[in-house]
Short mmCIF file of C-alpha atoms and ligand atoms in Angstrom, two decimals:
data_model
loop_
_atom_site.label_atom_id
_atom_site.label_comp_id
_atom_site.label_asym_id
_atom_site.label_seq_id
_atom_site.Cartn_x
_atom_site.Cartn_y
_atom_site.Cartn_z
CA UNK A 1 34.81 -70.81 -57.48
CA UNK A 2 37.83 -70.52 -55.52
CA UNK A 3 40.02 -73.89 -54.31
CA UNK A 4 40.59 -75.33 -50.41
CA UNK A 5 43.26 -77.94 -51.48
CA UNK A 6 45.12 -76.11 -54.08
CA UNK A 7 46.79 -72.83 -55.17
CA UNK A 8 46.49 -71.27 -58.91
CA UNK A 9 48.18 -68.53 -60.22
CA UNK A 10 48.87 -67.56 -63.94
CA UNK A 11 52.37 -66.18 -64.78
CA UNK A 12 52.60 -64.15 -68.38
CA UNK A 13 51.86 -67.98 -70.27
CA UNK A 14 52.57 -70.32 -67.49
CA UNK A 15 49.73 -71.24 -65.30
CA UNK A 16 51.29 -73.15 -61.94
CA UNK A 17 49.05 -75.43 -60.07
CA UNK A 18 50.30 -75.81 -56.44
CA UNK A 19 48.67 -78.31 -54.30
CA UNK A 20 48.02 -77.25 -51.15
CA UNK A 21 47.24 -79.60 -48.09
CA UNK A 22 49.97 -79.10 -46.06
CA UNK A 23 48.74 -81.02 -42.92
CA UNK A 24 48.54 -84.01 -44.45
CA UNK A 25 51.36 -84.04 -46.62
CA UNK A 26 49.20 -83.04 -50.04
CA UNK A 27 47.87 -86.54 -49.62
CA UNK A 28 45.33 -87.08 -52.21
CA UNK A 29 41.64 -86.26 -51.34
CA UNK A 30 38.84 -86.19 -52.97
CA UNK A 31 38.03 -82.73 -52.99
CA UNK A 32 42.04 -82.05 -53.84
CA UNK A 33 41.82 -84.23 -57.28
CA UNK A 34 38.36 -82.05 -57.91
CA UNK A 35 39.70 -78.68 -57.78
CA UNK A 36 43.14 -80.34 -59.52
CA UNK A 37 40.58 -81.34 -62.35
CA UNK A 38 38.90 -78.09 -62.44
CA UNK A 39 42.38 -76.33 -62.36
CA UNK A 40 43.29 -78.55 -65.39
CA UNK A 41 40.07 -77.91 -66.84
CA UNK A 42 40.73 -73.95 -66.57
CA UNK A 43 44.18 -74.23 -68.17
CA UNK A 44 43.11 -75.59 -71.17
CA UNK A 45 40.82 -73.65 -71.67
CA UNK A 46 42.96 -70.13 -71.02
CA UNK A 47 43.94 -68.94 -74.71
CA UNK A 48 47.18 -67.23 -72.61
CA UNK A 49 48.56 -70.74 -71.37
CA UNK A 50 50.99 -72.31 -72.99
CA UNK A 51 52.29 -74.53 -70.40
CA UNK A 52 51.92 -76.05 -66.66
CA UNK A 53 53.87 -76.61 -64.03
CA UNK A 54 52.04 -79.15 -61.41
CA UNK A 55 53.79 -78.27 -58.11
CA UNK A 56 53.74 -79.64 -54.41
CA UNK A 57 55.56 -78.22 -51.40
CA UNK A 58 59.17 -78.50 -50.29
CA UNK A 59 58.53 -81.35 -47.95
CA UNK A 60 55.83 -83.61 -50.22
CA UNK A 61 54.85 -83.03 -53.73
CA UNK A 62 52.41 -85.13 -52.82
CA UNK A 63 52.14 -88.26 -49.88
CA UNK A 64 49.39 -90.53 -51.87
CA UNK A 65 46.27 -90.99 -52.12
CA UNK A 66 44.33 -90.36 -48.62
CA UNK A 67 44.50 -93.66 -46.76
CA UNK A 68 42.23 -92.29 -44.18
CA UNK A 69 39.89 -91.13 -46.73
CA UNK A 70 39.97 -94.75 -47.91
CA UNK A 71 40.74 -97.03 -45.25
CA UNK A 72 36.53 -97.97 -45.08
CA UNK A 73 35.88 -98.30 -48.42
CA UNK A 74 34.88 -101.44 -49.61
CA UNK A 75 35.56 -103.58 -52.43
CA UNK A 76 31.56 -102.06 -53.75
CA UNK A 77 32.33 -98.71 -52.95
CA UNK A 78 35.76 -98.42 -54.86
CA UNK A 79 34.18 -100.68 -58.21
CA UNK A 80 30.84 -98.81 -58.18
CA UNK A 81 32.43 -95.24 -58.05
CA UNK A 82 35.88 -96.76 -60.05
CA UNK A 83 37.53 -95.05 -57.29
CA UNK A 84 40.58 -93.25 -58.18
CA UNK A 85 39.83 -92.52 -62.23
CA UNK A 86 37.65 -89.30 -62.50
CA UNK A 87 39.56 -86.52 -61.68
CA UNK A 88 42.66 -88.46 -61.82
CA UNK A 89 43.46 -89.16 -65.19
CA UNK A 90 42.47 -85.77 -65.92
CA UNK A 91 46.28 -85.11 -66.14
CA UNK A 92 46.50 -87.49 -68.84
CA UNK A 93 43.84 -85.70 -71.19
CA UNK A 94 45.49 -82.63 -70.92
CA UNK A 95 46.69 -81.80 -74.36
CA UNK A 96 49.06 -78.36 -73.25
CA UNK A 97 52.15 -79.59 -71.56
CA UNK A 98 52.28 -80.02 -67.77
CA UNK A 99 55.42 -80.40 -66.03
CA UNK A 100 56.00 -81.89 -62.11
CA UNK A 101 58.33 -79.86 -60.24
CA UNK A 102 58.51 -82.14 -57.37
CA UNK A 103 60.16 -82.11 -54.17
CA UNK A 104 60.11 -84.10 -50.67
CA UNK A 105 58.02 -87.09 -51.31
CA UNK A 106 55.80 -88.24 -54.23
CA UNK A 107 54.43 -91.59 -53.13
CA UNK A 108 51.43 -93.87 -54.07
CA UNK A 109 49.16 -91.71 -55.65
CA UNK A 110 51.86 -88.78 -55.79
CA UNK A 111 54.05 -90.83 -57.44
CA UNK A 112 51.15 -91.78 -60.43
CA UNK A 113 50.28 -88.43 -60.59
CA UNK A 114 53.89 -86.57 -61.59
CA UNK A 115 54.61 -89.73 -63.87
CA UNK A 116 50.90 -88.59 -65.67
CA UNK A 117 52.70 -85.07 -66.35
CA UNK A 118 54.49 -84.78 -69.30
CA UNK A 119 57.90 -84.53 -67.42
CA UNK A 120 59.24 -84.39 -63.98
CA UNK A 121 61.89 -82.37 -63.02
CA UNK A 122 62.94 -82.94 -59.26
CA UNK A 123 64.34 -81.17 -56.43
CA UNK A 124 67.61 -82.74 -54.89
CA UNK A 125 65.14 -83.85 -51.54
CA UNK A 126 62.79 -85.62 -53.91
CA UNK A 127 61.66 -89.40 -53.00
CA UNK A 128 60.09 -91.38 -54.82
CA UNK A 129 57.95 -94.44 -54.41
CA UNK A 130 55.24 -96.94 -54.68
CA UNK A 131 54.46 -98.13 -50.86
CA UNK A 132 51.19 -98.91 -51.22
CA UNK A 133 52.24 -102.81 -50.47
CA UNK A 134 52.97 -101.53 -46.97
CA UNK A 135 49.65 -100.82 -46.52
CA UNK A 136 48.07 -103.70 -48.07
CA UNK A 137 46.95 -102.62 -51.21
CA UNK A 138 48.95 -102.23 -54.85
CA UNK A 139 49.68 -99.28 -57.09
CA UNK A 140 45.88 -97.76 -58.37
CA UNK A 141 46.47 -95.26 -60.70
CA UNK A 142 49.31 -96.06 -62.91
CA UNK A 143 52.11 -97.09 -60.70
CA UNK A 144 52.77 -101.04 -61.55
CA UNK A 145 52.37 -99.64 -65.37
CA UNK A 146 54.12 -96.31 -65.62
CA UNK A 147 56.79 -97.05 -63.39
CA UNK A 148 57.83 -100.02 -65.24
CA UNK A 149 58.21 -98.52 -68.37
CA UNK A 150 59.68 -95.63 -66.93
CA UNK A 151 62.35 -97.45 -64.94
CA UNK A 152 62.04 -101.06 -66.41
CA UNK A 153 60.85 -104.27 -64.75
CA UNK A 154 63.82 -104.84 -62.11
CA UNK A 155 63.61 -101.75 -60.24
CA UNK A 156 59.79 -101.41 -60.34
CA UNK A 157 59.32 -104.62 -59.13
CA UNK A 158 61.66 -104.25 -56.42
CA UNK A 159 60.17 -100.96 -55.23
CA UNK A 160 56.08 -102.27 -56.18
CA UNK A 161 56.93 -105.48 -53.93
CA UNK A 162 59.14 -103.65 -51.46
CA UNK A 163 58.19 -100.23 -51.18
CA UNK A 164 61.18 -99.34 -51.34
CA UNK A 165 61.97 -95.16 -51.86
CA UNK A 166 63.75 -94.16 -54.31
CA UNK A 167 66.16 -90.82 -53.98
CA UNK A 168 66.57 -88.52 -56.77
CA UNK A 169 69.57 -88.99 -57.87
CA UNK A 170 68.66 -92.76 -58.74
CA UNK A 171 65.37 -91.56 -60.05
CA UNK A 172 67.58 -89.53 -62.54
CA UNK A 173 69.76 -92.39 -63.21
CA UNK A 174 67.01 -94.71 -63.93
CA UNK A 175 65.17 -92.09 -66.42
CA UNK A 176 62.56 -91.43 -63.98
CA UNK A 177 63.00 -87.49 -63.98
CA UNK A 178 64.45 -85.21 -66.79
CA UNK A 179 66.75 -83.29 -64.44
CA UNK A 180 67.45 -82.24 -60.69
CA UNK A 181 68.16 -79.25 -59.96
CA UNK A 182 68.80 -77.34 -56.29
CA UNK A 183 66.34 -77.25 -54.06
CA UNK A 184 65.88 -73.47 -53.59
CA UNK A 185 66.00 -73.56 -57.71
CA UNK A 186 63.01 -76.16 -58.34
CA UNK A 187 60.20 -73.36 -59.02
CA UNK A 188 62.60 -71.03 -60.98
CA UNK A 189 63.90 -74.01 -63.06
CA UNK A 190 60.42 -75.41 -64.19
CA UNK A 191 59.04 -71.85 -64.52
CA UNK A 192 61.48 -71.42 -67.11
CA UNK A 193 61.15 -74.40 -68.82
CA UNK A 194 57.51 -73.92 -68.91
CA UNK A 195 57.62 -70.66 -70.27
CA UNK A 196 60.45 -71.75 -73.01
CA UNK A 197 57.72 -74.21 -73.79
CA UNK A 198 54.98 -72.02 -73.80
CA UNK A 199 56.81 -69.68 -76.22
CA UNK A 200 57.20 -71.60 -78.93
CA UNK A 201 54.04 -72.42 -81.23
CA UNK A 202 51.37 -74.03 -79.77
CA UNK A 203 50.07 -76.60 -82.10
CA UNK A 204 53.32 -77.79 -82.99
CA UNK A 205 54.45 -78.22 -79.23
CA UNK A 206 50.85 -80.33 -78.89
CA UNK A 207 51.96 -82.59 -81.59
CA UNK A 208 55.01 -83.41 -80.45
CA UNK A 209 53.56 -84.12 -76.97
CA UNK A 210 50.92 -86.12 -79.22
CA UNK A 211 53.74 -88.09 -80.38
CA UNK A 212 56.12 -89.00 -77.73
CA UNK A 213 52.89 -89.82 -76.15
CA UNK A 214 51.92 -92.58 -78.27
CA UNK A 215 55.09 -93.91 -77.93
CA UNK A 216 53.55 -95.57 -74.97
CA UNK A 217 50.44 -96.75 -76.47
CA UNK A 218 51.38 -98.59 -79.73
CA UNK A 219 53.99 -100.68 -81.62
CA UNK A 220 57.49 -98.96 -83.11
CA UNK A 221 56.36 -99.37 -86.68
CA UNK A 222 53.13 -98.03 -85.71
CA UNK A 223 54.65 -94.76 -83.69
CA UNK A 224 57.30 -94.15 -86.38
CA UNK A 225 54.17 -93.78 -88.78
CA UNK A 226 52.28 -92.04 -86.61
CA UNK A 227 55.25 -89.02 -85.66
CA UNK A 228 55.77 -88.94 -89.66
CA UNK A 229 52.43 -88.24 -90.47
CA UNK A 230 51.74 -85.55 -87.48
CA UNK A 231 55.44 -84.36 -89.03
CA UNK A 232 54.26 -84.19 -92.53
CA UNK A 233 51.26 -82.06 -90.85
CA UNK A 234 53.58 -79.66 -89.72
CA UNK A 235 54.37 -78.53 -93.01
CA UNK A 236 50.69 -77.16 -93.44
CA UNK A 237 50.87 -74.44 -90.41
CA UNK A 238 51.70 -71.09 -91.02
CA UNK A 239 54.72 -71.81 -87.64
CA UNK A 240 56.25 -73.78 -89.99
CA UNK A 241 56.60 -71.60 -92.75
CA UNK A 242 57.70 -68.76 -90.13
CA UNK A 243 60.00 -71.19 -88.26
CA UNK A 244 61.98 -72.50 -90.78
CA UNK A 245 61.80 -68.93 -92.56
CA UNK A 246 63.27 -67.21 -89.58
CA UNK A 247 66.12 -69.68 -89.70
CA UNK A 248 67.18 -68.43 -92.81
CA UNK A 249 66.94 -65.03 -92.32
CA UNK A 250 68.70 -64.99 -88.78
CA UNK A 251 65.84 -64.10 -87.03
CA UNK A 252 63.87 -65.06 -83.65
CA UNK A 253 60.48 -66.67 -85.44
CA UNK A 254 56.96 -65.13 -84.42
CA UNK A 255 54.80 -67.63 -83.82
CA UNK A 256 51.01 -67.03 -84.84
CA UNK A 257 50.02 -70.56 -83.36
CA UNK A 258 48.50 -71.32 -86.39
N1 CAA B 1 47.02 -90.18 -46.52
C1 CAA B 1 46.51 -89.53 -45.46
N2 CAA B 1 47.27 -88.83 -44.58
C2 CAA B 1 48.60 -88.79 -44.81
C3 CAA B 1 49.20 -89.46 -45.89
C4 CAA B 1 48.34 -90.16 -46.78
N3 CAA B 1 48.82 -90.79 -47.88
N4 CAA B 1 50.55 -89.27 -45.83
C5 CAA B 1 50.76 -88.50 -44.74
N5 CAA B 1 49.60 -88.22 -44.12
C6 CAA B 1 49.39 -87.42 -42.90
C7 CAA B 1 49.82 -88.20 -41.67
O1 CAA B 1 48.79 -89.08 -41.26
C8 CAA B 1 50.07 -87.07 -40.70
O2 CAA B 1 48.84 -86.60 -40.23
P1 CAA B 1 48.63 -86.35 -38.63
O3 CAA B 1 49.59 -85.24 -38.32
O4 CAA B 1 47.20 -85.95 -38.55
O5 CAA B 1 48.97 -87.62 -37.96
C9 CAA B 1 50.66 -85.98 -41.60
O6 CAA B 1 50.27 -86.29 -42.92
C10 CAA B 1 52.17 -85.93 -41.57
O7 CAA B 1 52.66 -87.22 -41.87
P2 CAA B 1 53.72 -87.99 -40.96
O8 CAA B 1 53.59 -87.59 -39.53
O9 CAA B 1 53.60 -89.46 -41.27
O10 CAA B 1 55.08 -87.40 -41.56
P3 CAA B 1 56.52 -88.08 -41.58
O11 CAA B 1 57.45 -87.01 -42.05
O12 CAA B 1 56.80 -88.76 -40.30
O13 CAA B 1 56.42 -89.22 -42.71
C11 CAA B 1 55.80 -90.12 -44.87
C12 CAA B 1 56.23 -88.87 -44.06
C13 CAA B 1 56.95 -91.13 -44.94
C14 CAA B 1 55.49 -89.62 -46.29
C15 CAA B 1 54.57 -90.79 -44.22
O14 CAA B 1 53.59 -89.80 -43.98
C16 CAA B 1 53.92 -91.86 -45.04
O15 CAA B 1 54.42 -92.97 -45.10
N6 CAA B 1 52.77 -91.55 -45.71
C17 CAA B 1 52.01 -92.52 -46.45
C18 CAA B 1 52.68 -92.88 -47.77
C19 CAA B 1 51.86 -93.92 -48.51
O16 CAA B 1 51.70 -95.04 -48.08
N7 CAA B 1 51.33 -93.52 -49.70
C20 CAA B 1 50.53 -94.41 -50.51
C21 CAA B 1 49.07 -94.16 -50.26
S1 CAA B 1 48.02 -95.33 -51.09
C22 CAA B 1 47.91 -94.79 -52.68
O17 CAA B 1 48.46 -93.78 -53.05
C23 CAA B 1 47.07 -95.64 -53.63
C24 CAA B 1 47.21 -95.27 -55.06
O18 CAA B 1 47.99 -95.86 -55.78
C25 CAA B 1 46.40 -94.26 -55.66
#
């Protein structure tokens, strides 16, 4: 089935998910977080793809979620349905690497969604924010959380209770993006990042993800123990062997993502 909102396209083993609702800034409907799902869905499952790249357009990576969409709901519409979960955290099960190449504005909902990737690298026009408080509502998918522990509790407070943009080179500052790069260089940047990813093994580059992951999710003890074990796993793939292998004998290691 093909997509209204969104744009697909697989590149040798990067598959780039563009989303595509240009009218209203790639704000955040329904039937846009669907197909995003489905994309996601499709990716995973594609043997060929070793990596994503989760892409807007130059002016808005993505405006929110759709306040007009929204504005009617009511309290038993949003708590019956658990408005703004299926579909959305889709990005957050993904277990192949997705990176946000984002540029122009990632707001609200846009905002949650390229802090759910596994890293964001920005364009030199990117904004970021959480205004939702502008519109009298709060952060719904992540924002009050992930924000905070990307950027700690001073500046996400002040931009949560302000909504207050941020630029990117203070996003970069505060740790909220990996890098920034030119404009006219975002796409060819994160395509080859992707594909750097997506040529090195597979199930090792999972558990790694696996583990930074967690860092998020438990105590230090508890991670530390965690990334040993899944690094003690290592040792029984055949990439391992091959990788380390390879290192000895000079040569570029061939993966058999096993
Ligand atoms: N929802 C629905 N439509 C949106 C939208 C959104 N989040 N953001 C922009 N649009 C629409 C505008 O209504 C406008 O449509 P029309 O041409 O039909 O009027 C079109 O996109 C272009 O937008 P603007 O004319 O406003 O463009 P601008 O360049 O003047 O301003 C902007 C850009 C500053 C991003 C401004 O559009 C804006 O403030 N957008 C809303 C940002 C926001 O509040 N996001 C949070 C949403 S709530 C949320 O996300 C909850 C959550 O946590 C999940």
């Amino acid at each position: 089935m093909g997509y209204e909102f969104i744009q697909t396209e697989k590149k040798d083993a990067v598959g780039i998910i563009t989303l595509n609702r240009p009218k209203a800034l790639n704000a955040l409907c329904a039937g846009l977080i669907e197909e995003l799902g489905r994309a996601l869905d499709d990716m995973e499952a594609d043997d060929a793809i070793g990596a994503v790249v989760l892409t807007g357009s130059e002016k808005a990576f993505a405006a929110g979620a759709d306040i007009k969409e929204m504005s009617e709901k009511s309290f038993m519409d949003v708590y019956l349905q658990d408005f703004i979960t299926d579909g959305w955290e889709r990005i957050t099960t993904c277990r192949k690497p997705i990176i946000a190449a984002v540029a122009g504005y990632a707001l609200g909902g846009g905002c949650e969604v390229a802090m759910m990737c596994d890293f964001i690298i920005a364009a030199e026009n990117a904004k970021f924010g959480q205004p939702e408080i502008t519109i009298g509502t709060i952060p719904g998918s992540g924002g009050t959380q992930r924000l905070t522990r990307f950027v700690g509790k001073s500046k996400a407070m002040e931009m949560c209770l302000t909504g207050r943009l941020m630029d990117a080179a203070e996003a970069e500052r505060a740790g909220l993006v990996s890098r920034i790069v030119p404009n006219d260089e975002l796409m060819s940047d994160a395509l080859k990042t992707a594909a750097q990813i997506a040529g090195l093994s597979r199930p090792i580059v999972m558990m790694a993800k696996e583990s930074v992951n967690r860092a998020y999710e438990t105590t230090l003890a508890e991670g530390v123990r965690f990334e040993r074990r899944l690094f003690h796993s290592t040792f029984a793939t055949e990439d391992q062997k091959e990788g380390m292998a390879a290192f000895a004998e000079k040569r570029t290691p061939k993966w058999q993502n096993r």
